[in-house]
Short mmCIF file of C-alpha atoms in Angstrom, two decimals:
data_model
loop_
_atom_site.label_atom_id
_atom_site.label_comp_id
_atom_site.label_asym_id
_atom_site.label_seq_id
_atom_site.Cartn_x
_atom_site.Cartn_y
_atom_site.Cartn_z
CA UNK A 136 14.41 5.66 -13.58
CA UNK A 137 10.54 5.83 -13.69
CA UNK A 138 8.56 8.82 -12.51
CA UNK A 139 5.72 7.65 -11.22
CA UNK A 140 2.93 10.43 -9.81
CA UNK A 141 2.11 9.81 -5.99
CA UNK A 142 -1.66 9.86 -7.30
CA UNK A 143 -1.48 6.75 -9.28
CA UNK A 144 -4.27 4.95 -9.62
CA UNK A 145 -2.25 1.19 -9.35
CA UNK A 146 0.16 2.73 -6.94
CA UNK A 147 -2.97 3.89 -4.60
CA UNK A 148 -4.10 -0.03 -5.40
CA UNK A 149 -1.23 -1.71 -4.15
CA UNK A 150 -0.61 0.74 -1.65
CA UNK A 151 -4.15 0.16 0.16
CA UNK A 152 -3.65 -3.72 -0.89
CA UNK A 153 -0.58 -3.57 1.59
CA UNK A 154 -2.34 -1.70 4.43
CA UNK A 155 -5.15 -4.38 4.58
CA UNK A 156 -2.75 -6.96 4.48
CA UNK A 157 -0.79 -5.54 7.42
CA UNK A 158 -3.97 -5.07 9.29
CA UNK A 159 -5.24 -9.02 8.60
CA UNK A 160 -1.46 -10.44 9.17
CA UNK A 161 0.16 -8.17 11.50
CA UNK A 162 -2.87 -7.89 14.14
CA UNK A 163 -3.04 -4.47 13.30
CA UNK A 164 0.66 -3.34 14.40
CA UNK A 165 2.11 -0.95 11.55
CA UNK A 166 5.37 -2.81 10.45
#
């Protein structure tokens, strides 16, 4: 298993990469 720090750079990337997606595709409804 991989450790991976909650402040990573990539893992802040694809985190905020998800949230605008959910925002454009899911009319703004977290899911």
């Amino acid at each position: 298993e991989r450790e991976i720090p909650a402040d990573d750079p990539r893992l802040l990337l694809v985190a905020r990469t998800l949230d605008n997606l959910r925002l454009r595709f899911g009319g703004g409804r977290s899911a």
